[in-house]
Amino acid sequence: MQTNGFEIDCELNYEVEDPSVFVFNIEAAHLPGQRVLHEHLATLPAIALDQYTDTLGNRFTRFQALPGSLSVRYTASVMVDEMAPPTERGFTSVADLPAEVMPFLLASRYCESDSLFPLAARHFGALHSGYEQVAAICEWIRANIDYEIGTSLSHGTARDILLQRTGVCRDFAHVAIALCRALNIPARFVTGHVQWDVPPPDFHAIFEAFVGGRWILFDPTAMAPTHSVVRIGAGRDAADVAFATIFGRARMTRMSPLTRTLSDGEINHAVPSSRQIVQMLAQAA
């Protein structure tokens, strides 16, 4: 199994106009196949942080900031295992879906799957159910929706994007999720850190579809290999895992979520040996 290492240095700057409560979802997820070796999150000025995990396993940090300049910085080293290609790619009937997967079949705020069945059936209904349909949905989105920075609507839904035919990764993921759900394929929104050459550094949005009895990552933008994404969160759509939610008045002045891929030598140095693990456990006891 191939393991890829990543170094994250994410800084977000704001000018706070009134006392405001911030909720951030920018920390790397603790998941099977993704190991956070070390991480640190801090604010300037220093503020007491309230950290919690929601029912979907997403990690959040909440705090209240007073008027003035605010900087939030998150650094981490993360190892991500490349997932083996799926051997089973077929459709899982609704009757056989695990109970925890069922919510991802339903329409949500940004993914109006209940309205998109005619479109989904017309373009993808005749294909072999499951992985083939999801792959075809991603190809259709790339061919029919233009990726243009600055065109995304803050409250734009999948239907809005299908009308305007432009958007960014968030919008591509919403359209893909809505079309999958219209075909009774569970799908969920995934956010992550990615190393970008172009466009300017930003968080990335992709999605997972439940086919062949497991969740499989897809990137409808084709801008980043899925094994190079350091996962942050997953939910029904972007409303569940926004990187920042602000209750109050604050203006973002700078965003710099940087990710760097580690070399093999750096990975070997970063990953503790079995002897080091034993020593760390003994010291913690």
mmCIF file of N, CA and C in Angstrom, residues 174-255:
data_model
loop_
_atom_site.group_PDB
_atom_site.id
_atom_site.type_symbol
_atom_site.label_atom_id
_atom_site.label_comp_id
_atom_site.label_asym_id
_atom_site.label_seq_id
_atom_site.Cartn_x
_atom_site.Cartn_y
_atom_site.Cartn_z
ATOM 1 N N HIS A 174 -21.590 19.461 -5.714
ATOM 2 C CA HIS A 174 -23.031 19.487 -5.447
ATOM 3 C C HIS A 174 -23.834 18.900 -6.602
ATOM 4 N N VAL A 175 -23.458 19.230 -7.829
ATOM 5 C CA VAL A 175 -24.166 18.676 -8.986
ATOM 6 C C VAL A 175 -23.999 17.159 -9.035
ATOM 7 N N ALA A 176 -22.775 16.692 -8.825
ATOM 8 C CA ALA A 176 -22.519 15.251 -8.862
ATOM 9 C C ALA A 176 -23.306 14.520 -7.781
ATOM 10 N N ILE A 177 -23.316 15.076 -6.588
ATOM 11 C CA ILE A 177 -24.040 14.448 -5.481
ATOM 12 C C ILE A 177 -25.533 14.378 -5.789
ATOM 13 N N ALA A 178 -26.092 15.475 -6.291
ATOM 14 C CA ALA A 178 -27.527 15.506 -6.584
ATOM 15 C C ALA A 178 -27.895 14.484 -7.656
ATOM 16 N N LEU A 179 -27.071 14.356 -8.691
ATOM 17 C CA LEU A 179 -27.364 13.402 -9.759
ATOM 18 C C LEU A 179 -27.221 11.962 -9.267
ATOM 19 N N CYS A 180 -26.226 11.711 -8.423
ATOM 20 C CA CYS A 180 -26.079 10.367 -7.854
ATOM 21 C C CYS A 180 -27.306 10.000 -7.022
ATOM 22 N N ARG A 181 -27.698 10.889 -6.147
ATOM 23 C CA ARG A 181 -28.849 10.601 -5.278
ATOM 24 C C ARG A 181 -30.124 10.411 -6.095
ATOM 25 N N ALA A 182 -30.246 11.138 -7.208
ATOM 26 C CA ALA A 182 -31.417 10.978 -8.067
ATOM 27 C C ALA A 182 -31.497 9.563 -8.627
ATOM 28 N N LEU A 183 -30.350 8.886 -8.716
ATOM 29 C CA LEU A 183 -30.298 7.508 -9.201
ATOM 30 C C LEU A 183 -30.263 6.503 -8.054
ATOM 31 N N ASN A 184 -30.566 6.961 -6.841
ATOM 32 C CA ASN A 184 -30.550 6.124 -5.628
ATOM 33 C C ASN A 184 -29.154 5.625 -5.271
ATOM 34 N N ILE A 185 -28.143 6.410 -5.623
ATOM 35 C CA ILE A 185 -26.768 6.128 -5.209
ATOM 36 C C ILE A 185 -26.420 7.112 -4.086
ATOM 37 N N PRO A 186 -26.172 6.653 -2.866
ATOM 38 C CA PRO A 186 -25.812 7.575 -1.779
ATOM 39 C C PRO A 186 -24.541 8.349 -2.130
ATOM 40 N N ALA A 187 -24.535 9.627 -1.818
ATOM 41 C CA ALA A 187 -23.358 10.449 -2.106
ATOM 42 C C ALA A 187 -23.236 11.519 -1.028
ATOM 43 N N ARG A 188 -21.996 11.878 -0.696
ATOM 44 C CA ARG A 188 -21.779 12.888 0.327
ATOM 45 C C ARG A 188 -20.622 13.812 -0.058
ATOM 46 N N PHE A 189 -20.689 15.026 0.448
ATOM 47 C CA PHE A 189 -19.746 16.104 0.179
ATOM 48 C C PHE A 189 -18.500 15.925 1.048
ATOM 49 N N VAL A 190 -17.321 16.106 0.465
ATOM 50 C CA VAL A 190 -16.058 15.924 1.189
ATOM 51 C C VAL A 190 -15.178 17.155 0.973
ATOM 52 N N THR A 191 -14.601 17.682 2.047
ATOM 53 C CA THR A 191 -13.666 18.801 1.945
ATOM 54 C C THR A 191 -12.262 18.341 2.306
ATOM 55 N N GLY A 192 -11.259 19.050 1.789
ATOM 56 C CA GLY A 192 -9.899 18.639 2.092
ATOM 57 C C GLY A 192 -8.864 19.692 1.767
ATOM 58 N N HIS A 193 -7.660 19.428 2.249
ATOM 59 C CA HIS A 193 -6.483 20.221 1.902
ATOM 60 C C HIS A 193 -5.796 19.555 0.710
ATOM 61 N N VAL A 194 -5.346 20.362 -0.253
ATOM 62 C CA VAL A 194 -4.681 19.844 -1.451
ATOM 63 C C VAL A 194 -3.545 20.780 -1.823
ATOM 64 N N GLN A 195 -2.476 20.208 -2.371
ATOM 65 C CA GLN A 195 -1.382 21.041 -2.885
ATOM 66 C C GLN A 195 -1.768 21.527 -4.282
ATOM 67 N N TRP A 196 -1.816 22.854 -4.456
ATOM 68 C CA TRP A 196 -2.191 23.440 -5.744
ATOM 69 C C TRP A 196 -0.985 24.080 -6.431
ATOM 70 N N ASP A 197 -0.902 23.930 -7.732
ATOM 71 C CA ASP A 197 -0.025 24.771 -8.544
ATOM 72 C C ASP A 197 -0.866 25.944 -9.045
ATOM 73 N N VAL A 198 -1.982 25.647 -9.650
ATOM 74 C CA VAL A 198 -3.038 26.590 -9.999
ATOM 75 C C VAL A 198 -4.345 25.898 -9.691
ATOM 76 N N PRO A 199 -5.404 26.564 -9.310
ATOM 77 C CA PRO A 199 -5.538 28.001 -9.087
ATOM 78 C C PRO A 199 -4.859 28.427 -7.790
ATOM 79 N N PRO A 200 -5.042 29.678 -7.334
ATOM 80 C CA PRO A 200 -4.446 30.097 -6.062
ATOM 81 C C PRO A 200 -4.878 29.156 -4.942
ATOM 82 N N PRO A 201 -4.040 29.022 -3.902
ATOM 83 C CA PRO A 201 -4.341 28.089 -2.804
ATOM 84 C C PRO A 201 -5.752 28.261 -2.263
ATOM 85 N N ASP A 202 -6.421 27.146 -2.083
ATOM 86 C CA ASP A 202 -7.783 27.151 -1.562
ATOM 87 C C ASP A 202 -8.062 25.763 -1.002
ATOM 88 N N PHE A 203 -9.137 25.629 -0.260
ATOM 89 C CA PHE A 203 -9.598 24.314 0.129
ATOM 90 C C PHE A 203 -10.196 23.633 -1.104
ATOM 91 N N HIS A 204 -10.336 22.316 -1.044
ATOM 92 C CA HIS A 204 -10.884 21.599 -2.195
ATOM 93 C C HIS A 204 -12.134 20.839 -1.771
ATOM 94 N N ALA A 205 -13.093 20.740 -2.694
ATOM 95 C CA ALA A 205 -14.317 19.982 -2.452
ATOM 96 C C ALA A 205 -14.439 18.878 -3.494
ATOM 97 N N ILE A 206 -14.657 17.665 -3.022
ATOM 98 C CA ILE A 206 -14.900 16.528 -3.888
ATOM 99 C C ILE A 206 -16.117 15.795 -3.312
ATOM 100 N N PHE A 207 -16.320 14.539 -3.674
ATOM 101 C CA PHE A 207 -17.452 13.822 -3.090
ATOM 102 C C PHE A 207 -17.165 12.335 -3.061
ATOM 103 N N GLU A 208 -17.951 11.638 -2.259
ATOM 104 C CA GLU A 208 -17.900 10.185 -2.183
ATOM 105 C C GLU A 208 -19.245 9.613 -2.611
ATOM 106 N N ALA A 209 -19.198 8.491 -3.318
ATOM 107 C CA ALA A 209 -20.408 7.746 -3.649
ATOM 108 C C ALA A 209 -20.295 6.355 -3.033
ATOM 109 N N PHE A 210 -21.413 5.838 -2.580
ATOM 110 C CA PHE A 210 -21.438 4.511 -1.958
ATOM 111 C C PHE A 210 -21.796 3.491 -3.032
ATOM 112 N N VAL A 211 -20.768 2.827 -3.560
ATOM 113 C CA VAL A 211 -20.954 1.794 -4.588
ATOM 114 C C VAL A 211 -20.105 0.579 -4.220
ATOM 115 N N GLY A 212 -20.587 -0.578 -4.600
ATOM 116 C CA GLY A 212 -19.850 -1.799 -4.293
ATOM 117 C C GLY A 212 -19.704 -2.055 -2.814
ATOM 118 N N GLY A 213 -20.597 -1.485 -2.007
ATOM 119 C CA GLY A 213 -20.565 -1.731 -0.578
ATOM 120 C C GLY A 213 -19.605 -0.869 0.208
ATOM 121 N N ARG A 214 -19.057 0.197 -0.414
ATOM 122 C CA ARG A 214 -18.143 1.074 0.329
ATOM 123 C C ARG A 214 -18.155 2.473 -0.280
ATOM 124 N N TRP A 215 -17.638 3.434 0.490
ATOM 125 C CA TRP A 215 -17.507 4.804 0.010
ATOM 126 C C TRP A 215 -16.269 4.923 -0.876
ATOM 127 N N ILE A 216 -16.437 5.554 -2.036
ATOM 128 C CA ILE A 216 -15.341 5.754 -2.976
ATOM 129 C C ILE A 216 -15.283 7.232 -3.345
ATOM 130 N N LEU A 217 -14.084 7.813 -3.290
ATOM 131 C CA LEU A 217 -13.888 9.228 -3.604
ATOM 132 C C LEU A 217 -13.873 9.471 -5.111
ATOM 133 N N PHE A 218 -14.481 10.581 -5.518
ATOM 134 C CA PHE A 218 -14.458 11.040 -6.909
ATOM 135 C C PHE A 218 -14.195 12.542 -6.909
ATOM 136 N N ASP A 219 -13.488 13.010 -7.937
ATOM 137 C CA ASP A 219 -13.265 14.443 -8.107
ATOM 138 C C ASP A 219 -13.831 14.859 -9.462
ATOM 139 N N PRO A 220 -15.032 15.453 -9.495
ATOM 140 C CA PRO A 220 -15.617 15.826 -10.787
ATOM 141 C C PRO A 220 -14.863 16.934 -11.507
ATOM 142 N N THR A 221 -13.968 17.658 -10.806
ATOM 143 C CA THR A 221 -13.151 18.664 -11.489
ATOM 144 C C THR A 221 -11.923 18.043 -12.139
ATOM 145 N N ALA A 222 -11.520 16.851 -11.684
ATOM 146 C CA ALA A 222 -10.294 16.184 -12.151
ATOM 147 C C ALA A 222 -9.057 17.047 -11.897
ATOM 148 N N MET A 223 -9.112 17.918 -10.902
ATOM 149 C CA MET A 223 -8.005 18.834 -10.632
ATOM 150 C C MET A 223 -6.995 18.266 -9.649
ATOM 151 N N ALA A 224 -7.375 17.235 -8.908
ATOM 152 C CA ALA A 224 -6.460 16.675 -7.915
ATOM 153 C C ALA A 224 -6.717 15.176 -7.782
ATOM 154 N N PRO A 225 -5.673 14.353 -7.822
ATOM 155 C CA PRO A 225 -5.879 12.925 -7.572
ATOM 156 C C PRO A 225 -6.501 12.735 -6.193
ATOM 157 N N THR A 226 -7.477 11.857 -6.092
ATOM 158 C CA THR A 226 -8.164 11.703 -4.811
ATOM 159 C C THR A 226 -7.233 11.234 -3.711
ATOM 160 N N HIS A 227 -6.138 10.524 -4.067
ATOM 161 C CA HIS A 227 -5.214 10.067 -3.021
ATOM 162 C C HIS A 227 -4.314 11.186 -2.513
ATOM 163 N N SER A 228 -4.418 12.376 -3.128
ATOM 164 C CA SER A 228 -3.605 13.506 -2.665
ATOM 165 C C SER A 228 -4.411 14.470 -1.809
ATOM 166 N N VAL A 229 -5.635 14.098 -1.471
ATOM 167 C CA VAL A 229 -6.497 14.959 -0.661
ATOM 168 C C VAL A 229 -6.372 14.573 0.804
ATOM 169 N N VAL A 230 -6.018 15.540 1.638
ATOM 170 C CA VAL A 230 -6.041 15.348 3.093
ATOM 171 C C VAL A 230 -7.439 15.723 3.554
ATOM 172 N N ARG A 231 -8.192 14.741 3.951
ATOM 173 C CA ARG A 231 -9.600 14.967 4.258
ATOM 174 C C ARG A 231 -9.794 15.794 5.528
ATOM 175 N N ILE A 232 -10.748 16.726 5.451
ATOM 176 C CA ILE A 232 -11.147 17.532 6.600
ATOM 177 C C ILE A 232 -12.482 17.044 7.137
ATOM 178 N N GLY A 233 -13.503 17.037 6.290
ATOM 179 C CA GLY A 233 -14.830 16.676 6.763
ATOM 180 C C GLY A 233 -15.697 16.108 5.663
ATOM 181 N N ALA A 234 -16.835 15.574 6.055
ATOM 182 C CA ALA A 234 -17.812 15.030 5.111
ATOM 183 C C ALA A 234 -19.206 15.285 5.642
ATOM 184 N N GLY A 235 -20.142 15.553 4.737
ATOM 185 C CA GLY A 235 -21.510 15.815 5.144
ATOM 186 C C GLY A 235 -22.465 15.733 3.979
ATOM 187 N N ARG A 236 -23.703 16.127 4.212
ATOM 188 C CA ARG A 236 -24.710 16.047 3.155
ATOM 189 C C ARG A 236 -24.396 16.997 2.010
ATOM 190 N N ASP A 237 -23.882 18.170 2.342
ATOM 191 C CA ASP A 237 -23.431 19.136 1.346
ATOM 192 C C ASP A 237 -22.562 20.161 2.066
ATOM 193 N N ALA A 238 -22.244 21.264 1.395
ATOM 194 C CA ALA A 238 -21.315 22.242 1.974
ATOM 195 C C ALA A 238 -21.809 22.866 3.261
ATOM 196 N N ALA A 239 -23.112 22.860 3.494
ATOM 197 C CA ALA A 239 -23.630 23.453 4.724
ATOM 198 C C ALA A 239 -23.132 22.714 5.956
ATOM 199 N N ASP A 240 -22.856 21.417 5.844
ATOM 200 C CA ASP A 240 -22.408 20.626 6.992
ATOM 201 C C ASP A 240 -20.938 20.836 7.316
ATOM 202 N N VAL A 241 -20.126 21.206 6.325
ATOM 203 C CA VAL A 241 -18.679 21.247 6.537
ATOM 204 C C VAL A 241 -18.048 22.509 5.942
ATOM 205 N N ALA A 242 -18.704 23.653 6.132
ATOM 206 C CA ALA A 242 -18.092 24.918 5.726
ATOM 207 C C ALA A 242 -16.800 25.119 6.508
ATOM 208 N N PHE A 243 -15.737 25.592 5.849
ATOM 209 C CA PHE A 243 -14.461 25.754 6.562
ATOM 210 C C PHE A 243 -14.555 26.844 7.615
ATOM 211 N N ALA A 244 -15.456 27.817 7.412
ATOM 212 C CA ALA A 244 -15.648 28.870 8.419
ATOM 213 C C ALA A 244 -17.100 29.307 8.422
ATOM 214 N N THR A 245 -17.675 29.381 9.615
ATOM 215 C CA THR A 245 -19.012 29.926 9.798
ATOM 216 C C THR A 245 -18.898 31.031 10.839
ATOM 217 N N ILE A 246 -19.409 32.209 10.510
ATOM 218 C CA ILE A 246 -19.240 33.374 11.376
ATOM 219 C C ILE A 246 -20.603 33.885 11.823
ATOM 220 N N PHE A 247 -20.761 34.012 13.129
ATOM 221 C CA PHE A 247 -21.962 34.592 13.711
ATOM 222 C C PHE A 247 -21.589 35.999 14.197
ATOM 223 N N GLY A 248 -21.790 36.975 13.335
ATOM 224 C CA GLY A 248 -21.383 38.335 13.635
ATOM 225 C C GLY A 248 -20.896 39.020 12.375
ATOM 226 N N ARG A 249 -20.138 40.099 12.544
ATOM 227 C CA ARG A 249 -19.631 40.844 11.394
ATOM 228 C C ARG A 249 -18.113 40.765 11.369
ATOM 229 N N ALA A 250 -17.592 40.137 10.313
ATOM 230 C CA ALA A 250 -16.146 40.015 10.141
ATOM 231 C C ALA A 250 -15.850 39.889 8.650
ATOM 232 N N ARG A 251 -14.721 40.406 8.237
ATOM 233 C CA ARG A 251 -14.339 40.399 6.827
ATOM 234 C C ARG A 251 -13.015 39.658 6.659
ATOM 235 N N MET A 252 -12.996 38.672 5.760
ATOM 236 C CA MET A 252 -11.748 37.959 5.494
ATOM 237 C C MET A 252 -10.806 38.868 4.715
ATOM 238 N N THR A 253 -9.561 38.970 5.169
ATOM 239 C CA THR A 253 -8.570 39.801 4.493
ATOM 240 C C THR A 253 -7.500 38.981 3.783
ATOM 241 N N ARG A 254 -7.357 37.714 4.172
ATOM 242 C CA ARG A 254 -6.339 36.872 3.529
ATOM 243 C C ARG A 254 -6.653 35.411 3.813
ATOM 244 N N MET A 255 -6.441 34.559 2.795
ATOM 245 C CA MET A 255 -6.632 33.120 2.958
ATOM 246 C C MET A 255 -5.439 32.408 2.333
#
